[in-house]
Amino acid sequence: MLATEPTLTFLGGTGEVTGSCYLVEAPGLRFLVDCGMFQGGREAGDKNRRPFPFDPAALDFVLLTHAHIDHSGLLPRLAAEGFSGVIHSTAPTADLAAVMLRDSAFIQEKEAEWSRKSARASAGQRGSRHPPRRHDDLAVEPLYRMADAERAIALFAGTRYEAPFEPRPGVRVVFRDAGHILGSASVEVMLVLPDGTHRIVFSGDLGQPGHPIVRDAVPVPQADTLLVEATYGDRMHRPMDETLDELVEALTSALVERKGNVVIPAFAVGRTQDLLMLLIRLTREGRLPPMEVYVDSPLATSATQITLKHHAELDDEAAHLGRWLASAKGYPRIHFSESVEDSMFINTSATVP
Ligand SMILES: [Zn+2]
């Protein structure tokens, strides 16, 4: 054990699966790995607003494992409160985080606007003699604004997988594929301390092997300290083939036998692109009928465009299917809604022509 071993503080993502954030401190060094938003549960709002237990301006840099909001969502608050160092991530994560943080800021501003209106309405009902409750005061201020998101986005520096870099002298960082979503990485940090080196590995969210779009996670060879995160770490996944059989059965029954349409709610970043890839694959294999597929979400559309831009980071099968779809010029025909009219059109269209 080294006398100057780094100190790790867990600021989220423990005892729950959101708000991932680690503070790492060693003599003359202080940085964060992830700065995620707490999501779900009644206390999430309060946790997202509680003061950082460090001075954001005094951080040397931030390392981001991937773009999901539960890992990146408080970066705008960090920037608003004085952090002006570099946020290091892979290049696809930097692109995805930009659209996600803008979307998050938009939601924060809208929610604050709604709370303001309802607080005003209830104050009117209570009469002007009563001062507004403290809760109302808090709720009307957005957690952060679009300008804060832009401030954070401007701090990003995108890096390649497996390309070591030094965010500052004495700190060597490598991003390795984590197989979770586009750009996701496990982060290896080697600290050169006065009496030796210490290697810390942060897994980030790890994907299962055989994921439809991204390459499988790259094993990390060595660590003195290992931190592992996995949202579904306490569950056994059933084989992908069984899931696909069920998807084919459900889609065939709804589209062909009952002549209906199917609405699939899916996370905009990651899951939507996985589903598109699986629909292309199953159509190519002749297991699904020719379909019209509508992606009805601006965020999912942006995330899909970014996925296509970073096609070199996708696994071989995804690249192969992309080429097949481009050359087949047939089904599934994928449409992206760009306007309210596009979204409304979906209500009247048939999935199977
Ligand atoms: Zn994630």
mmCIF file with all atom_site columns, C-alpha atoms and ligand atoms in Angstrom, residues 66 68 70-71 180-181 205 231, ligand 1:
data_model
loop_
_atom_site.group_PDB
_atom_site.id
_atom_site.type_symbol
_atom_site.label_atom_id
_atom_site.label_alt_id
_atom_site.label_comp_id
_atom_site.label_asym_id
_atom_site.label_entity_id
_atom_site.label_seq_id
_atom_site.pdbx_PDB_ins_code
_atom_site.Cartn_x
_atom_site.Cartn_y
_atom_site.Cartn_z
_atom_site.occupancy
_atom_site.B_iso_or_equiv
_atom_site.pdbx_formal_charge
_atom_site.auth_seq_id
_atom_site.auth_comp_id
_atom_site.auth_asym_id
_atom_site.auth_atom_id
_atom_site.pdbx_PDB_model_num
ATOM   1 C  CA . HIS A 1 66  ? -20.525 7.769  -21.521 1.00 0.00 ? 66  HIS A CA 1
ATOM   2 C  CA . HIS A 1 68  ? -26.272 8.831  -20.584 1.00 0.00 ? 68  HIS A CA 1
ATOM   3 C  CA . ASP A 1 70  ? -27.327 9.555  -15.170 1.00 0.00 ? 70  ASP A CA 1
ATOM   4 C  CA . HIS A 1 71  ? -23.574 9.862  -15.836 1.00 0.00 ? 71  HIS A CA 1
ATOM   5 C  CA . HIS A 1 180 ? -22.804 -0.341 -23.561 1.00 0.00 ? 180 HIS A CA 1
ATOM   6 C  CA . ILE A 1 181 ? -23.751 2.470  -25.998 1.00 0.00 ? 181 ILE A CA 1
ATOM   7 C  CA . ASP A 1 205 ? -21.877 0.930  -17.482 1.00 0.00 ? 205 ASP A CA 1
ATOM   8 C  CA . THR A 1 231 ? -27.515 -1.362 -14.012 1.00 0.00 ? 231 THR A CA 1
HETATM 9 ZN ZN . ZN  B 2 .   ? -25.621 4.063  -19.338 1.00 0.00 ? 1   ZN  B ZN 1
#
